[in-house]
PDB file of C-alpha atoms in Angstrom:
ATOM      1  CA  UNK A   1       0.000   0.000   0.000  1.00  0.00           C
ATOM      2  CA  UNK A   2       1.778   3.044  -1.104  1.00  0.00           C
ATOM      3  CA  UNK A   3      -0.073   5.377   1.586  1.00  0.00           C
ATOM      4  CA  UNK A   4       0.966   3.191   4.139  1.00  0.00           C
ATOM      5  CA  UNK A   5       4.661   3.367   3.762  1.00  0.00           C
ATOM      6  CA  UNK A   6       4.578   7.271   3.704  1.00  0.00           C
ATOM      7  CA  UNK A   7       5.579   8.682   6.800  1.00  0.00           C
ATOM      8  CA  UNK A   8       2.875  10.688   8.898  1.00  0.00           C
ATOM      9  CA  UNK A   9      -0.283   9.327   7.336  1.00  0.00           C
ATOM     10  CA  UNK A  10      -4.330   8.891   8.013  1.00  0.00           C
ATOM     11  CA  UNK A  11      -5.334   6.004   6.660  1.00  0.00           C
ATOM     12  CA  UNK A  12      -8.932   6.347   7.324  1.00  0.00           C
ATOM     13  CA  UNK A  13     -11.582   8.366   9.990  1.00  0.00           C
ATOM     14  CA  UNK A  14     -14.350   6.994  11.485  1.00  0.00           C
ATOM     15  CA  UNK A  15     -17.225   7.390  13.679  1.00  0.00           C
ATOM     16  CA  UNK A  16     -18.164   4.374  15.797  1.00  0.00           C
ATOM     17  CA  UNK A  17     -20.411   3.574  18.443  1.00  0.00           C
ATOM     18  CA  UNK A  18     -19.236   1.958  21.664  1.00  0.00           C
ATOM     19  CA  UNK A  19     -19.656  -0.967  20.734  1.00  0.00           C
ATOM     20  CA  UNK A  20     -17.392  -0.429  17.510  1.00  0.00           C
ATOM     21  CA  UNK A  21     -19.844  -0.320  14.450  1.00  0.00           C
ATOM     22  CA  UNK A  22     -19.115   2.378  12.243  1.00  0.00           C
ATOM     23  CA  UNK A  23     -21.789   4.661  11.105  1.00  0.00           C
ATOM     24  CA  UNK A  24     -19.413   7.076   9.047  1.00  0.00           C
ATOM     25  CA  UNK A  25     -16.063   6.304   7.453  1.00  0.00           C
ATOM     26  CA  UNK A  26     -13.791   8.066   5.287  1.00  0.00           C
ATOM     27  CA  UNK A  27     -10.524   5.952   3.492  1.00  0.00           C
ATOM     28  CA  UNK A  28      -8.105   8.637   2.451  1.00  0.00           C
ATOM     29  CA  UNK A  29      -5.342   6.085   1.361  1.00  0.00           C
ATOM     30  CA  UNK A  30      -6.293   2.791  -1.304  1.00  0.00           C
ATOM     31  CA  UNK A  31      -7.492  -0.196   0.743  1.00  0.00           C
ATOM     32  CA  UNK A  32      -9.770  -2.729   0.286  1.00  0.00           C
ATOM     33  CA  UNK A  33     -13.212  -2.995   1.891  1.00  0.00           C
ATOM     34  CA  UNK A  34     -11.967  -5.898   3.299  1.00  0.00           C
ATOM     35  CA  UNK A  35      -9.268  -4.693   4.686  1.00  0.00           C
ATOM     36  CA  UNK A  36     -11.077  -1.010   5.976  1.00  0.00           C
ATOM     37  CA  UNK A  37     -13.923  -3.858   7.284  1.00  0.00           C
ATOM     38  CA  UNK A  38     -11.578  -6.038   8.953  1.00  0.00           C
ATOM     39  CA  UNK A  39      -9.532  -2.977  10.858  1.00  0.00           C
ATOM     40  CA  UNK A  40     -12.470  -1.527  12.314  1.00  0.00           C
ATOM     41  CA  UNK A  41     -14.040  -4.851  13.457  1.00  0.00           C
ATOM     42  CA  UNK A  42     -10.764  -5.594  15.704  1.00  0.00           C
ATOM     43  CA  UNK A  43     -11.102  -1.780  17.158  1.00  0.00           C
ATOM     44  CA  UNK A  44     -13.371  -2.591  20.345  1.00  0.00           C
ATOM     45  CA  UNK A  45     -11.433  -6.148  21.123  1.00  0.00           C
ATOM     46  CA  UNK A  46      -8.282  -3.708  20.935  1.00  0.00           C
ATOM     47  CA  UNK A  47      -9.878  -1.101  22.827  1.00  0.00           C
ATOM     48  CA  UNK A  48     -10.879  -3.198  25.382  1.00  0.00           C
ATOM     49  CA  UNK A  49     -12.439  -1.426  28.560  1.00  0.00           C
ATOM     50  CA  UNK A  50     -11.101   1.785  28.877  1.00  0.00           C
ATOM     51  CA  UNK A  51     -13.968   4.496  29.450  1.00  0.00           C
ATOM     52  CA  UNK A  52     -12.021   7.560  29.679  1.00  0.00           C
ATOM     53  CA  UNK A  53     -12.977  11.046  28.366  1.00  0.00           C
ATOM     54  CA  UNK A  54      -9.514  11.735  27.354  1.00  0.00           C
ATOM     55  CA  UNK A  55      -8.272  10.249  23.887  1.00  0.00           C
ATOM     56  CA  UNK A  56      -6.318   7.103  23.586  1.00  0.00           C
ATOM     57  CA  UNK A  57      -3.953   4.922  21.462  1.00  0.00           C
ATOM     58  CA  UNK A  58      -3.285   1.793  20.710  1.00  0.00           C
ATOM     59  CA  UNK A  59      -0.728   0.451  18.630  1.00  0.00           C
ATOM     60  CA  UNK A  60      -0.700  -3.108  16.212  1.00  0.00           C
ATOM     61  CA  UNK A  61       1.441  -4.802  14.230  1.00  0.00           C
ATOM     62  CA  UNK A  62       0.651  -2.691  11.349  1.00  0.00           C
ATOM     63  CA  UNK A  63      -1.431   0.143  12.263  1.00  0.00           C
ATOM     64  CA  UNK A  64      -1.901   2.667  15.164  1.00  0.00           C
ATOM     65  CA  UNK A  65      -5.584   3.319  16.592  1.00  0.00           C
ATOM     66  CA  UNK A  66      -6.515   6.582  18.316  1.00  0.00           C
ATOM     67  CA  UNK A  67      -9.400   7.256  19.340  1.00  0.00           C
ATOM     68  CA  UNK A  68     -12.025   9.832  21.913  1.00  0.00           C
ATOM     69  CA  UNK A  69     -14.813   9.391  23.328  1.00  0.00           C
ATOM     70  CA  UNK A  70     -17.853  11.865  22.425  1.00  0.00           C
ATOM     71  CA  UNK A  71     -20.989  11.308  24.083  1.00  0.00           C
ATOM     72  CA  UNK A  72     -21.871   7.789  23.309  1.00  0.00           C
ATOM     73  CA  UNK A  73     -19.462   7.717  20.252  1.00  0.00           C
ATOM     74  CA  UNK A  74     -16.181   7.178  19.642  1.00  0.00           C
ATOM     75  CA  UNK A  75     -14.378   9.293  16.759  1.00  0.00           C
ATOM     76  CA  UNK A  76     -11.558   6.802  15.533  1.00  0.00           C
ATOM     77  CA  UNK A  77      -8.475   7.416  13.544  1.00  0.00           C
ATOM     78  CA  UNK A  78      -6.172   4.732  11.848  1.00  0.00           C
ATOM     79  CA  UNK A  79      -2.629   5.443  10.985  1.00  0.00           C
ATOM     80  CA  UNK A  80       0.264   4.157   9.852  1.00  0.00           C
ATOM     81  CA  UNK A  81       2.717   3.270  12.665  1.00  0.00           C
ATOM     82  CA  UNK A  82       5.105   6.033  11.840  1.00  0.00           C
ATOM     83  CA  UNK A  83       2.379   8.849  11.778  1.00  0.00           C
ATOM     84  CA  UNK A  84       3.114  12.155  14.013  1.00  0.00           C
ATOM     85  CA  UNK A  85       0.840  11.056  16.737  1.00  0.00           C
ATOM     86  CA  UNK A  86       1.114  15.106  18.506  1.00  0.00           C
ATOM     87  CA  UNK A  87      -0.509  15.839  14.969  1.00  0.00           C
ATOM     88  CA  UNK A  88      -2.679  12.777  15.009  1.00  0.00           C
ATOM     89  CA  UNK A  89      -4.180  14.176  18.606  1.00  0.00           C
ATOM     90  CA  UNK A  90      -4.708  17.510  17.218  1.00  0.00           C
ATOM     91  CA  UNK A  91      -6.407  16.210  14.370  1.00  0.00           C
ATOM     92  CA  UNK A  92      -8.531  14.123  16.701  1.00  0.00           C
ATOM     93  CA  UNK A  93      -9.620  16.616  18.949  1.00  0.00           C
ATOM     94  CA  UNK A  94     -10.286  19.170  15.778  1.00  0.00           C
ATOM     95  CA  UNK A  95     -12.714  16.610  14.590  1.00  0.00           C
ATOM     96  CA  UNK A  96     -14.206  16.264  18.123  1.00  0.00           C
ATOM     97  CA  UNK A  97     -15.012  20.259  17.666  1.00  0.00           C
ATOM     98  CA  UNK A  98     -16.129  19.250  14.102  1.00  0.00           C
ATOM     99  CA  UNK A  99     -18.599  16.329  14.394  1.00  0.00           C
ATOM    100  CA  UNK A 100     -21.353  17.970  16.349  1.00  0.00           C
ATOM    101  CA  UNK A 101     -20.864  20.815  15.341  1.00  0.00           C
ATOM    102  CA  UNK A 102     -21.951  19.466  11.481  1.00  0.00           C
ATOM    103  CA  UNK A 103     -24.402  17.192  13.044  1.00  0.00           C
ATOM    104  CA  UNK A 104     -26.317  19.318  15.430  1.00  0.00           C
ATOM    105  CA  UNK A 105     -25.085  16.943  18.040  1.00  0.00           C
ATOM    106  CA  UNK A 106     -23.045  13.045  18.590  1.00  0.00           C
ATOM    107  CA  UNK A 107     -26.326  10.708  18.783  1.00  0.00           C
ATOM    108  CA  UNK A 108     -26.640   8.231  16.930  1.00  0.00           C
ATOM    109  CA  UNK A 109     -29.190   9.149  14.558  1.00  0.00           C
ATOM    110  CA  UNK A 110     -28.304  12.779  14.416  1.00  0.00           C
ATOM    111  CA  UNK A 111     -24.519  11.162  12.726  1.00  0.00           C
ATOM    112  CA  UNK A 112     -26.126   8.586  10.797  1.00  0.00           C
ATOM    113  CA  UNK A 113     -28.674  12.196   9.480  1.00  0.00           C
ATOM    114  CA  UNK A 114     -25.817  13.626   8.451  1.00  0.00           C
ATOM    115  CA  UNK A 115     -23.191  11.506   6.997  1.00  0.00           C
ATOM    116  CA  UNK A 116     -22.727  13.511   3.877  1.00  0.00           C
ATOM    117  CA  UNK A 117     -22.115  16.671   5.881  1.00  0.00           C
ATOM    118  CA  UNK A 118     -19.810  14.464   7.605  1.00  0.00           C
ATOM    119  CA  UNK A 119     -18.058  13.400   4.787  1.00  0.00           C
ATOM    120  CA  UNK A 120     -17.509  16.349   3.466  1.00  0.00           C
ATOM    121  CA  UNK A 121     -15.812  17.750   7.081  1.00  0.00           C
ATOM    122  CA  UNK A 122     -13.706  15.215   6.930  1.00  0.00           C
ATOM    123  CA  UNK A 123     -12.119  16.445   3.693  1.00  0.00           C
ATOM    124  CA  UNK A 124     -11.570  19.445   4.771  1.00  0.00           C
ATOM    125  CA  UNK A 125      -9.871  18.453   8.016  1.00  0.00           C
ATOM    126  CA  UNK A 126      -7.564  15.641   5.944  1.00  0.00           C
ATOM    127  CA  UNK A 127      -6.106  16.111   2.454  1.00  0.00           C
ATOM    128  CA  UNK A 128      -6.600  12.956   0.145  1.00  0.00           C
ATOM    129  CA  UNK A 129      -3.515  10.818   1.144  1.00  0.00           C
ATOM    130  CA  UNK A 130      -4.272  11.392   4.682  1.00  0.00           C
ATOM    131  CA  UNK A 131      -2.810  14.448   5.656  1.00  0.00           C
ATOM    132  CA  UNK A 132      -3.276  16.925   8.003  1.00  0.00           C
ATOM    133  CA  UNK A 133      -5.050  20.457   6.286  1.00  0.00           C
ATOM    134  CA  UNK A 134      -4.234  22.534   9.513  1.00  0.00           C
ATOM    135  CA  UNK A 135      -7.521  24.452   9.102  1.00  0.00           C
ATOM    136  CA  UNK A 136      -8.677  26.554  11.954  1.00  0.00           C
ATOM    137  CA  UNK A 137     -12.524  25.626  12.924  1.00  0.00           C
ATOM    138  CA  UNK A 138     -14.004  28.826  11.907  1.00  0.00           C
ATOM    139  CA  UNK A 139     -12.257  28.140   7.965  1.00  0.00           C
ATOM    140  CA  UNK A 140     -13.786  24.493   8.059  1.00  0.00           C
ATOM    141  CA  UNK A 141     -17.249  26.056   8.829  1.00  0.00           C
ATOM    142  CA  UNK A 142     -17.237  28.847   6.197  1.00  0.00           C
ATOM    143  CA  UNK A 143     -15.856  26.178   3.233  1.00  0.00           C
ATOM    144  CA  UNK A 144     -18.909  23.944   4.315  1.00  0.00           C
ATOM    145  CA  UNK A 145     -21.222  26.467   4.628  1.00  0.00           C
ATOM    146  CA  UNK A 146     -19.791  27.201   0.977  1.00  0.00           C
ATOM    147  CA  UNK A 147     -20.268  23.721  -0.057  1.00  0.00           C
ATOM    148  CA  UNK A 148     -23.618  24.091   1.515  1.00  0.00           C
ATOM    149  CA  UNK A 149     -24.346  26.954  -0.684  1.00  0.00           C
ATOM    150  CA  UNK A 150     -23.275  25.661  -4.056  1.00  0.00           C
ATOM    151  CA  UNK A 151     -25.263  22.675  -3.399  1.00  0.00           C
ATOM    152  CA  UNK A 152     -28.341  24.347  -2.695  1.00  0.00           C
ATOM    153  CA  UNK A 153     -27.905  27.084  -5.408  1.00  0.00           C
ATOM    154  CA  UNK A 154     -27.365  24.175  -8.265  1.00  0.00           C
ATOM    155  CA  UNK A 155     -30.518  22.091  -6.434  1.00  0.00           C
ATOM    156  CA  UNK A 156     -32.147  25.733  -7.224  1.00  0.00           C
ATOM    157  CA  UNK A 157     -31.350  26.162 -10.437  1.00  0.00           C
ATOM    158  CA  UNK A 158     -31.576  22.349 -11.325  1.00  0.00           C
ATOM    159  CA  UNK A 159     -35.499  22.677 -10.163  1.00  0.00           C
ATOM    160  CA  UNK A 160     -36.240  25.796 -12.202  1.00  0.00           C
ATOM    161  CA  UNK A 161     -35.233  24.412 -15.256  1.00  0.00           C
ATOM    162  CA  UNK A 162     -37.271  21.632 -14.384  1.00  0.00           C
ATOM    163  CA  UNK A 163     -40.273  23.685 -13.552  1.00  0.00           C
ATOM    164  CA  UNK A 164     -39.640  25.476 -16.684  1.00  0.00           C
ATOM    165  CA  UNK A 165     -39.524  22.405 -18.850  1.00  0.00           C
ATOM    166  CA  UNK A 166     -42.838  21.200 -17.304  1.00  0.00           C
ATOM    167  CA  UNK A 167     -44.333  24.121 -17.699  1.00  0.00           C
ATOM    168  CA  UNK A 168     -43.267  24.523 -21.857  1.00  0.00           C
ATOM    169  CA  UNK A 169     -44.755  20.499 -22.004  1.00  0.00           C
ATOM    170  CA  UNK A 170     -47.763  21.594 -20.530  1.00  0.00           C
ATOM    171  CA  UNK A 171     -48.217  24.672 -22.782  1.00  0.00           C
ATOM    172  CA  UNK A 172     -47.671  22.509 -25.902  1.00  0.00           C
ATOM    173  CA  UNK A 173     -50.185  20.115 -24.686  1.00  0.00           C
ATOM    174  CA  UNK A 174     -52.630  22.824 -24.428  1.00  0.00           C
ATOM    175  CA  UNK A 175     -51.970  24.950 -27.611  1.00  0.00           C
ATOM    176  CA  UNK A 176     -52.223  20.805 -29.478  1.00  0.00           C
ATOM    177  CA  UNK A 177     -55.789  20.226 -27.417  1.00  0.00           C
ATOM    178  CA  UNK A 178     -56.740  23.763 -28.559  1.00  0.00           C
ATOM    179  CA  UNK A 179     -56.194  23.129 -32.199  1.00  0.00           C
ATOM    180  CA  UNK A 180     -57.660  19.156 -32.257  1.00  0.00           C
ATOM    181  CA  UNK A 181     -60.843  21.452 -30.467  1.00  0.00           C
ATOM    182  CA  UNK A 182     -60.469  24.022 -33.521  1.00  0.00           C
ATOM    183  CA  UNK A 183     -60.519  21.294 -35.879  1.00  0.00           C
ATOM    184  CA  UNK A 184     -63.553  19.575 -34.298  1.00  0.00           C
ATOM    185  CA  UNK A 185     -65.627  22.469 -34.514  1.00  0.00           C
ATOM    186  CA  UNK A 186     -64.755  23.143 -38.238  1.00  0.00           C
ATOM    187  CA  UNK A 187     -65.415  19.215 -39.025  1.00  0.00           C
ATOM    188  CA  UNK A 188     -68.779  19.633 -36.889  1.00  0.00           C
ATOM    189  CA  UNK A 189     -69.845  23.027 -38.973  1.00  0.00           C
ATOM    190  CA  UNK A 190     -69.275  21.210 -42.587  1.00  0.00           C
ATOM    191  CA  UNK A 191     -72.116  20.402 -45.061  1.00  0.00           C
ATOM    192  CA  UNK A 192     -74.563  17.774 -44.129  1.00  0.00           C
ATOM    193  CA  UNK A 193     -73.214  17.832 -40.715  1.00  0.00           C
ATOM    194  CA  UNK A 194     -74.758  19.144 -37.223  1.00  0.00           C
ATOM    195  CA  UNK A 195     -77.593  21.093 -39.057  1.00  0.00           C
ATOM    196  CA  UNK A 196     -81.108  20.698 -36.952  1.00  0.00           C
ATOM    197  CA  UNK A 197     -82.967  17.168 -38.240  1.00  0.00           C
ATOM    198  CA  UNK A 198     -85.770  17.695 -41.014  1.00  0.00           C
ATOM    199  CA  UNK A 199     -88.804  17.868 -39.861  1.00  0.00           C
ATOM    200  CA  UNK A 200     -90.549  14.399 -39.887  1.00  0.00           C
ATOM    201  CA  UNK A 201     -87.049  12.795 -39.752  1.00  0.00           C
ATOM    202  CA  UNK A 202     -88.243  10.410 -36.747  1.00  0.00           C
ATOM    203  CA  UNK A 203     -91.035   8.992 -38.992  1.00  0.00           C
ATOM    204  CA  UNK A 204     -90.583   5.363 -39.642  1.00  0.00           C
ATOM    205  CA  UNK A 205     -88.929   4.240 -35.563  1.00  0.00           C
TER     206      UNK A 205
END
């Protein structure tokens, strides 16, 4: 894996519950799903039972772990082994600003709402490769409230050329029912056709 043998490298972020299922993940290096799967599956054996509000580490064969609790989550980061962990823990506790504040809070639900939004923090927080941006808070807020803004200004303009498009179908329609209407009155108004019965003409029923 060429990300992995870089030095000072995130190989993916994560938010997990306690009991270690993921609910948002971001792989900023090449790895299988397999392997992504496999990694975070071993976290809570690894993690064992420690409870404490402060974030911890914990190193394998291959990889390093690090990890904080928020709430009832856990916001995980796997690294390569010779990753800056001082940056790693800065990067951790940026996201633990980060998270809720995208989310509107660290439930459950409220991440699984918003894993887009999440998705999209993440990026600006790490680079692809999995390294460190070093954006302040307030930056990461005003690019995704930029993002936020594109989005919705495309979703606008997407809809009114929609609208529009229905609306020139549905004038066509019309101005082709008014002319099959035109054409029906001038068939109905020809000789021999739609003039008042003769009188008498019921004789013989």
């Amino acid at each position: 894996n060429s990300c992995a043998k870089r030095r000072m490298v995130v190989l993916s972020c994560s938010i997990c519950t306690r009991m270690g299922k993921p609910l948002v993940s971001r792989q900023f290096c090449e790895m299988s799903r397999m392997r992504v799967e496999g990694l975070l599956a071993a976290f809570p054996k690894l993690m064992g039972t420690g409870r404490s509000k402060q974030h911890q580490f914990v190193d394998t064969d291959t990889v390093r772990y690090i990890y904080q609790p928020i709430e009832s989550l856990f916001i995980l980061l796997i690294t390569n082994r010779a990753s800056n962990i001082v940056e790693d823990l800065e990067t951790l506790r940026l996201l633990s600003k980060v998270v809720p504040d995208v989310a509107g809070g660290v439930t459950e639900e409220k991440v699984c709402d918003a894993v887009f939004e999440l998705i999209f923090a993440f990026d600006e927080v790490l680079t692809s490769g999995g390294y460190k941006e070093g954006l302040p808070l307030t930056t990461i807020k005003a690019n995704l409230e930029m993002e936020s803004h594109e989005e919705k200004l495309h979703m606008m303009i997407k809809q009114s050329k929609e609208d529009a498009a229905k609306d020139e179908m549905k004038r066509q329609a019309k101005a082709i029912k008014e002319r099959q209407m035109q054409m029906m009155k001038q068939q109905l108004g020809g000789p021999g056709m739609g003039g008042p019965p003769s009188a008498g003409g019921m004789q013989g029923f």
